[in-house]
PDB file of C-alpha atoms in Angstrom:
ATOM      1  CA  ASN A  20     105.164 123.683  95.293  1.00 52.00           C
ATOM      2  CA  ALA A  21     103.594 122.256  92.150  1.00 68.00           C
ATOM      3  CA  GLY A  22     100.924 119.628  92.535  1.00 91.00           C
ATOM      4  CA  VAL A  23     100.579 116.517  90.430  1.00 95.00           C
ATOM      5  CA  MET A  24     101.134 117.478  86.820  1.00 97.00           C
ATOM      6  CA  GLN A  25      99.399 115.586  84.060  1.00 97.00           C
ATOM      7  CA  ASN A  26      99.624 116.166  80.356  1.00 97.00           C
ATOM      8  CA  PRO A  27      98.081 116.485  77.990  1.00 98.00           C
ATOM      9  CA  ARG A  28      94.761 117.676  79.460  1.00 97.00           C
ATOM     10  CA  HIS A  29      92.885 116.545  76.372  1.00 97.00           C
ATOM     11  CA  LEU A  30      93.964 113.937  73.848  1.00 98.00           C
ATOM     12  CA  VAL A  31      92.176 112.854  70.711  1.00 98.00           C
ATOM     13  CA  ARG A  32      93.275 109.678  68.970  1.00 98.00           C
ATOM     14  CA  ARG A  33      91.917 107.725  66.044  1.00 98.00           C
ATOM     15  CA  ARG A  34      91.169 104.048  66.523  1.00 98.00           C
ATOM     16  CA  GLY A  35      94.360 102.028  66.249  1.00 98.00           C
ATOM     17  CA  GLN A  36      96.707 104.822  67.292  1.00 98.00           C
ATOM     18  CA  GLU A  37      98.750 104.942  70.480  1.00 98.00           C
ATOM     19  CA  ALA A  38      98.030 107.189  73.437  1.00 98.00           C
ATOM     20  CA  ARG A  39     100.715 108.287  75.904  1.00 98.00           C
ATOM     21  CA  LEU A  40      99.664 109.941  79.117  1.00 98.00           C
ATOM     22  CA  ARG A  41     102.211 111.564  81.404  1.00 98.00           C
ATOM     23  CA  CYS A  42     102.208 112.207  85.118  1.00 97.00           C
ATOM     24  CA  SER A  43     104.746 113.944  87.340  1.00 96.00           C
ATOM     25  CA  PRO A  44     104.030 113.382  91.052  1.00 94.00           C
ATOM     26  CA  MET A  45     104.237 115.999  93.734  1.00 91.00           C
ATOM     27  CA  LYS A  46     107.698 116.784  94.999  1.00 88.00           C
ATOM     28  CA  GLY A  47     108.599 114.305  97.716  1.00 82.00           C
ATOM     29  CA  HIS A  48     105.969 111.779  96.646  1.00 85.00           C
ATOM     30  CA  SER A  49     107.373 108.508  95.409  1.00 84.00           C
ATOM     31  CA  HIS A  50     104.143 106.580  94.891  1.00 88.00           C
ATOM     32  CA  VAL A  51     102.069 107.010  91.750  1.00 93.00           C
ATOM     33  CA  TYR A  52      98.624 105.599  91.050  1.00 94.00           C
ATOM     34  CA  TRP A  53      96.636 105.618  87.821  1.00 97.00           C
ATOM     35  CA  TYR A  54      92.833 105.560  87.806  1.00 97.00           C
ATOM     36  CA  ARG A  55      90.323 105.512  84.986  1.00 97.00           C
ATOM     37  CA  GLN A  56      86.954 107.224  85.146  1.00 96.00           C
ATOM     38  CA  LEU A  57      84.296 106.479  82.585  1.00 90.00           C
ATOM     39  CA  PRO A  58      81.499 109.049  82.087  1.00 79.00           C
ATOM     40  CA  GLU A  59      79.268 109.199  85.178  1.00 73.00           C
ATOM     41  CA  GLU A  60      81.157 106.373  86.846  1.00 79.00           C
ATOM     42  CA  GLY A  61      83.529 106.077  89.743  1.00 86.00           C
ATOM     43  CA  LEU A  62      87.280 105.806  89.792  1.00 94.00           C
ATOM     44  CA  LYS A  63      88.663 102.420  88.839  1.00 94.00           C
ATOM     45  CA  PHE A  64      92.144 101.515  90.017  1.00 94.00           C
ATOM     46  CA  MET A  65      94.549 100.594  87.237  1.00 96.00           C
ATOM     47  CA  VAL A  66      98.132 100.480  88.499  1.00 96.00           C
ATOM     48  CA  TYR A  67     100.368 101.477  91.404  1.00 93.00           C
ATOM     49  CA  LEU A  68     104.013 102.287  90.787  1.00 93.00           C
ATOM     50  CA  GLN A  69     107.111 103.412  92.574  1.00 91.00           C
ATOM     51  CA  LYS A  70     110.296 104.491  90.855  1.00 89.00           C
ATOM     52  CA  GLU A  71     111.352 101.710  88.454  1.00 90.00           C
ATOM     53  CA  ASN A  72     108.866  99.286  90.021  1.00 93.00           C
ATOM     54  CA  ILE A  73     105.320  98.211  89.308  1.00 94.00           C
ATOM     55  CA  ILE A  74     103.846  97.393  92.698  1.00 90.00           C
ATOM     56  CA  ASP A  75     100.304  96.429  91.725  1.00 91.00           C
ATOM     57  CA  GLU A  76      98.891  96.237  88.205  1.00 94.00           C
ATOM     58  CA  SER A  77      95.805  94.225  89.063  1.00 92.00           C
ATOM     59  CA  GLY A  78      93.513  96.833  87.491  1.00 93.00           C
ATOM     60  CA  MET A  79      95.275  97.022  84.155  1.00 95.00           C
ATOM     61  CA  PRO A  80      93.658  95.388  81.135  1.00 94.00           C
ATOM     62  CA  LYS A  81      95.746  92.418  80.047  1.00 90.00           C
ATOM     63  CA  GLU A  82      96.415  93.733  76.573  1.00 95.00           C
ATOM     64  CA  ARG A  83      97.356  97.079  75.037  1.00 97.00           C
ATOM     65  CA  PHE A  84      97.908  98.878  78.356  1.00 98.00           C
ATOM     66  CA  SER A  85     101.250  99.397  80.054  1.00 97.00           C
ATOM     67  CA  ALA A  86     102.701 101.750  82.633  1.00 97.00           C
ATOM     68  CA  GLU A  87     106.125 102.763  83.796  1.00 96.00           C
ATOM     69  CA  PHE A  88     107.732 105.116  86.275  1.00 95.00           C
ATOM     70  CA  PRO A  89     111.387 105.477  85.295  1.00 93.00           C
ATOM     71  CA  LYS A  90     114.197 106.631  87.539  1.00 91.00           C
ATOM     72  CA  GLU A  91     114.157 109.970  85.744  1.00 90.00           C
ATOM     73  CA  GLY A  92     111.121 111.635  84.292  1.00 92.00           C
ATOM     74  CA  PRO A  93     107.378 111.269  84.607  1.00 95.00           C
ATOM     75  CA  SER A  94     105.249 108.182  84.897  1.00 97.00           C
ATOM     76  CA  ILE A  95     103.795 107.111  81.564  1.00 98.00           C
ATOM     77  CA  LEU A  96     100.542 105.279  80.911  1.00 98.00           C
ATOM     78  CA  ARG A  97     100.612 103.876  77.418  1.00 98.00           C
ATOM     79  CA  ILE A  98      97.619 102.569  75.494  1.00 98.00           C
ATOM     80  CA  GLN A  99      98.361 100.865  72.220  1.00 98.00           C
ATOM     81  CA  GLN A 100      95.879 100.440  69.373  1.00 98.00           C
ATOM     82  CA  VAL A 101      93.205 102.478  71.094  1.00 98.00           C
ATOM     83  CA  VAL A 102      89.528 101.600  70.701  1.00 97.00           C
ATOM     84  CA  ARG A 103      86.420 103.696  71.351  1.00 95.00           C
ATOM     85  CA  GLY A 104      85.925 102.004  74.700  1.00 94.00           C
ATOM     86  CA  ASP A 105      89.196 103.507  75.915  1.00 96.00           C
ATOM     87  CA  SER A 106      87.612 106.970  75.864  1.00 96.00           C
ATOM     88  CA  ALA A 107      87.654 108.130  79.481  1.00 97.00           C
ATOM     89  CA  ALA A 108      89.313 110.450  81.936  1.00 97.00           C
ATOM     90  CA  TYR A 109      92.592 109.080  83.233  1.00 98.00           C
ATOM     91  CA  PHE A 110      93.722 110.433  86.570  1.00 98.00           C
ATOM     92  CA  CYS A 111      97.088 110.124  88.162  1.00 97.00           C
ATOM     93  CA  ALA A 112      97.547 110.530  91.902  1.00 94.00           C
ATOM     94  CA  SER A 113     100.553 110.557  94.169  1.00 91.00           C
ATOM     95  CA  SER A 114     101.107 110.058  97.857  1.00 85.00           C
ATOM     96  CA  PRO A 115     104.004 110.180 100.289  1.00 77.00           C
ATOM     97  CA  PRO A 116     105.944 106.953 100.858  1.00 72.00           C
ATOM     98  CA  GLY A 117     104.296 104.162 102.794  1.00 63.00           C
ATOM     99  CA  THR A 118     100.758 105.458 103.049  1.00 60.00           C
ATOM    100  CA  GLY A 119      97.627 105.960 101.035  1.00 57.00           C
ATOM    101  CA  VAL A 120      96.601 108.934 103.086  1.00 70.00           C
ATOM    102  CA  GLY A 121      95.324 111.888 101.168  1.00 79.00           C
ATOM    103  CA  TYR A 122      96.032 111.247  97.548  1.00 87.00           C
ATOM    104  CA  THR A 123      96.783 114.342  95.515  1.00 91.00           C
ATOM    105  CA  PHE A 124      95.218 113.980  92.105  1.00 95.00           C
ATOM    106  CA  GLY A 125      96.319 115.578  88.890  1.00 96.00           C
ATOM    107  CA  SER A 126      93.847 117.370  86.649  1.00 97.00           C
ATOM    108  CA  GLY A 127      93.505 114.290  84.481  1.00 97.00           C
ATOM    109  CA  THR A 128      93.802 113.514  80.794  1.00 98.00           C
ATOM    110  CA  ARG A 129      90.540 113.284  78.887  1.00 97.00           C
ATOM    111  CA  LEU A 130      91.095 110.768  76.118  1.00 97.00           C
ATOM    112  CA  THR A 131      88.688 110.708  73.208  1.00 97.00           C
ATOM    113  CA  VAL A 132      88.985 107.982  70.603  1.00 97.00           C
ATOM    114  CA  VAL A 133      87.328 108.797  67.286  1.00 97.00           C
TER     115      VAL A 133
ATOM    116  CA  GLY B  14      87.731  91.612  95.767  1.00 63.00           C
ATOM    117  CA  GLN B  15      86.895  94.136  98.410  1.00 65.00           C
ATOM    118  CA  GLN B  16      84.187  96.592  97.393  1.00 83.00           C
ATOM    119  CA  VAL B  17      82.887  99.819  98.810  1.00 91.00           C
ATOM    120  CA  MET B  18      79.235 100.550  98.029  1.00 93.00           C
ATOM    121  CA  GLN B  19      77.927 104.091  98.078  1.00 96.00           C
ATOM    122  CA  ILE B  20      74.354 105.419  98.026  1.00 96.00           C
ATOM    123  CA  PRO B  21      72.498 107.268  96.711  1.00 97.00           C
ATOM    124  CA  GLN B  22      73.908 107.655  93.223  1.00 94.00           C
ATOM    125  CA  TYR B  23      72.247 111.040  92.748  1.00 96.00           C
ATOM    126  CA  GLN B  24      70.770 113.588  95.132  1.00 97.00           C
ATOM    127  CA  HIS B  25      68.986 116.761  94.137  1.00 97.00           C
ATOM    128  CA  VAL B  26      68.316 119.264  96.925  1.00 97.00           C
ATOM    129  CA  GLN B  27      67.088 122.794  97.339  1.00 98.00           C
ATOM    130  CA  GLU B  28      69.707 125.203  98.607  1.00 98.00           C
ATOM    131  CA  GLY B  29      69.582 125.205 102.386  1.00 98.00           C
ATOM    132  CA  GLU B  30      68.479 121.577 102.704  1.00 98.00           C
ATOM    133  CA  ASP B  31      70.708 118.951 104.248  1.00 98.00           C
ATOM    134  CA  PHE B  32      72.453 116.151 102.336  1.00 98.00           C
ATOM    135  CA  THR B  33      73.838 112.784 103.358  1.00 98.00           C
ATOM    136  CA  THR B  34      75.740 110.128 101.444  1.00 98.00           C
ATOM    137  CA  TYR B  35      76.436 106.649 102.810  1.00 98.00           C
ATOM    138  CA  CYS B  36      79.261 104.227 102.255  1.00 97.00           C
ATOM    139  CA  ASN B  37      79.153 100.514 103.146  1.00 96.00           C
ATOM    140  CA  SER B  38      81.470  97.536 102.995  1.00 93.00           C
ATOM    141  CA  SER B  39      80.924  93.854 103.763  1.00 89.00           C
ATOM    142  CA  THR B  40      84.378  93.698 105.333  1.00 89.00           C
ATOM    143  CA  THR B  41      86.121  95.735 108.000  1.00 90.00           C
ATOM    144  CA  LEU B  42      87.902  98.734 106.582  1.00 90.00           C
ATOM    145  CA  SER B  43      91.276 100.002 107.732  1.00 89.00           C
ATOM    146  CA  ASN B  44      90.200 103.558 107.063  1.00 91.00           C
ATOM    147  CA  ILE B  45      87.801 105.741 105.084  1.00 94.00           C
ATOM    148  CA  GLN B  46      88.793 108.667 102.940  1.00 95.00           C
ATOM    149  CA  TRP B  47      86.394 111.128 101.365  1.00 97.00           C
ATOM    150  CA  TYR B  48      86.963 113.060  98.156  1.00 97.00           C
ATOM    151  CA  LYS B  49      84.999 115.710  96.274  1.00 98.00           C
ATOM    152  CA  GLN B  50      85.032 116.111  92.512  1.00 96.00           C
ATOM    153  CA  ARG B  51      83.531 119.210  90.960  1.00 96.00           C
ATOM    154  CA  PRO B  52      81.975 118.850  87.481  1.00 93.00           C
ATOM    155  CA  GLY B  53      84.779 118.627  84.952  1.00 92.00           C
ATOM    156  CA  GLY B  54      87.376 118.614  87.708  1.00 95.00           C
ATOM    157  CA  HIS B  55      89.520 116.141  89.556  1.00 96.00           C
ATOM    158  CA  PRO B  56      88.991 114.492  92.961  1.00 95.00           C
ATOM    159  CA  VAL B  57      90.151 116.523  95.926  1.00 96.00           C
ATOM    160  CA  PHE B  58      90.932 114.929  99.271  1.00 94.00           C
ATOM    161  CA  LEU B  59      88.620 116.032 102.079  1.00 97.00           C
ATOM    162  CA  ILE B  60      89.385 113.877 105.112  1.00 96.00           C
ATOM    163  CA  GLN B  61      90.460 110.507 106.480  1.00 94.00           C
ATOM    164  CA  LEU B  62      88.829 108.579 109.330  1.00 95.00           C
ATOM    165  CA  VAL B  63      90.671 105.743 111.021  1.00 93.00           C
ATOM    166  CA  LYS B  64      89.166 105.002 114.418  1.00 95.00           C
ATOM    167  CA  SER B  65      86.002 103.077 115.173  1.00 96.00           C
ATOM    168  CA  GLY B  66      83.121 105.495 115.800  1.00 97.00           C
ATOM    169  CA  GLU B  67      85.194 108.493 114.784  1.00 97.00           C
ATOM    170  CA  VAL B  68      83.408 111.748 113.957  1.00 98.00           C
ATOM    171  CA  LYS B  69      85.087 114.729 112.321  1.00 98.00           C
ATOM    172  CA  LYS B  70      83.717 118.073 111.254  1.00 97.00           C
ATOM    173  CA  GLN B  71      84.764 120.584 108.637  1.00 96.00           C
ATOM    174  CA  LYS B  72      82.486 123.623 108.832  1.00 97.00           C
ATOM    175  CA  ARG B  73      79.140 122.349 107.504  1.00 98.00           C
ATOM    176  CA  LEU B  74      80.472 118.854 106.718  1.00 98.00           C
ATOM    177  CA  THR B  75      80.293 116.020 109.258  1.00 98.00           C
ATOM    178  CA  PHE B  76      82.060 112.722 108.624  1.00 98.00           C
ATOM    179  CA  GLN B  77      81.378 109.539 110.590  1.00 98.00           C
ATOM    180  CA  PHE B  78      83.041 106.126 110.690  1.00 97.00           C
ATOM    181  CA  GLY B  79      80.885 103.307 112.021  1.00 97.00           C
ATOM    182  CA  GLU B  80      81.617 101.404 115.194  1.00 96.00           C
ATOM    183  CA  ALA B  81      82.261  98.211 113.225  1.00 95.00           C
ATOM    184  CA  LYS B  82      84.392 100.105 110.671  1.00 94.00           C
ATOM    185  CA  LYS B  83      82.201  98.828 107.875  1.00 94.00           C
ATOM    186  CA  ASN B  84      80.286 101.999 107.051  1.00 96.00           C
ATOM    187  CA  SER B  85      80.702 105.733 106.876  1.00 98.00           C
ATOM    188  CA  SER B  86      78.644 108.800 106.125  1.00 98.00           C
ATOM    189  CA  LEU B  87      79.142 112.362 104.993  1.00 98.00           C
ATOM    190  CA  HIS B  88      76.503 114.880 106.034  1.00 98.00           C
ATOM    191  CA  ILE B  89      76.299 118.439 104.741  1.00 98.00           C
ATOM    192  CA  THR B  90      74.180 120.884 106.701  1.00 98.00           C
ATOM    193  CA  ALA B  91      72.360 123.678 104.849  1.00 98.00           C
ATOM    194  CA  THR B  92      73.745 122.997 101.396  1.00 98.00           C
ATOM    195  CA  GLN B  93      75.025 125.790  99.210  1.00 98.00           C
ATOM    196  CA  THR B  94      75.529 125.923  95.457  1.00 97.00           C
ATOM    197  CA  THR B  95      79.262 125.609  96.034  1.00 97.00           C
ATOM    198  CA  ASP B  96      78.655 122.102  97.411  1.00 98.00           C
ATOM    199  CA  VAL B  97      77.729 120.839  93.943  1.00 98.00           C
ATOM    200  CA  GLY B  98      79.844 117.906  92.799  1.00 97.00           C
ATOM    201  CA  THR B  99      80.355 114.193  93.261  1.00 96.00           C
ATOM    202  CA  TYR B 100      81.415 112.875  96.660  1.00 98.00           C
ATOM    203  CA  PHE B 101      83.416 109.664  96.772  1.00 97.00           C
ATOM    204  CA  CYS B 102      84.284 107.480  99.701  1.00 96.00           C
ATOM    205  CA  SER B 103      87.325 105.252  99.448  1.00 94.00           C
ATOM    206  CA  SER B 104      89.419 102.906 101.507  1.00 92.00           C
ATOM    207  CA  SER B 105      92.966 101.653 101.376  1.00 82.00           C
ATOM    208  CA  LEU B 106      93.399  97.920 101.609  1.00 70.00           C
ATOM    209  CA  TYR B 107      95.306  96.156 104.331  1.00 65.00           C
ATOM    210  CA  ASN B 108      98.844  95.189 103.330  1.00 63.00           C
ATOM    211  CA  GLN B 109      98.496  96.603  99.829  1.00 64.00           C
ATOM    212  CA  GLY B 110     100.346  99.838 100.241  1.00 65.00           C
ATOM    213  CA  GLY B 111      98.463 102.944  99.338  1.00 71.00           C
ATOM    214  CA  LYS B 112      96.047 101.503  96.768  1.00 82.00           C
ATOM    215  CA  LEU B 113      92.555 102.985  97.243  1.00 88.00           C
ATOM    216  CA  ILE B 114      89.237 101.418  96.309  1.00 90.00           C
ATOM    217  CA  PHE B 115      86.565 103.996  95.544  1.00 93.00           C
ATOM    218  CA  GLY B 116      82.813 103.886  95.928  1.00 94.00           C
ATOM    219  CA  GLN B 117      80.670 104.781  92.924  1.00 93.00           C
ATOM    220  CA  GLY B 118      80.128 108.309  94.201  1.00 95.00           C
ATOM    221  CA  THR B 119      77.089 110.419  95.000  1.00 96.00           C
ATOM    222  CA  GLU B 120      76.407 113.269  92.630  1.00 96.00           C
ATOM    223  CA  LEU B 121      74.932 116.254  94.450  1.00 98.00           C
ATOM    224  CA  SER B 122      73.060 118.992  92.650  1.00 97.00           C
ATOM    225  CA  VAL B 123      71.805 122.055  94.511  1.00 97.00           C
ATOM    226  CA  LYS B 124      68.976 124.179  93.216  1.00 95.00           C
ATOM    227  CA  PRO B 125      69.272 127.847  94.211  1.00 93.00           C
TER     228      PRO B 125
END
């Protein structure tokens, strides 16, 4: 019974490159959430998705960031033309349908922009 | 937007001392969830409180939800080095599905 799987665990990108972060939710969970955590800061909500639907993207920066959760395959958080300020830990979480009770978080992707 | 404020930001204790972190909101919360994140790790769900005045215990951890459902606390009795980490409170918003808003967290360090 695998938990939430995120890959890669660590990602280094040069300024201007693209970063793709992947997340496979727990089996039976249809809701996926992406959060960003800057060093020594809390978790900031980015986007909430269900299969083929973006439910709430109020936390996503207006430019360069996008997310999807296709019918088949993992959820993808995509950051285009990365800048140093994008360096952070990006966590994906999943929950059963209809509730926010007891998120299960993945191990995160630590993005470093050099 | 709705915010959840958490204090203190840092707490350093001697092993065996007690520890408390507090969570406050200016608006009524539908629930409170608590998470623990070890250094370098990911948040792990601890518990959810839903009812006004609710108190729950997990071994040395005691969780409370205020009568007005605007505040919560996590108390650890006789801390151990394994308690080290950052403790976050969070709340899901009414009519917004499962989206959680997190407090800033309290980082606990325990000196042996």
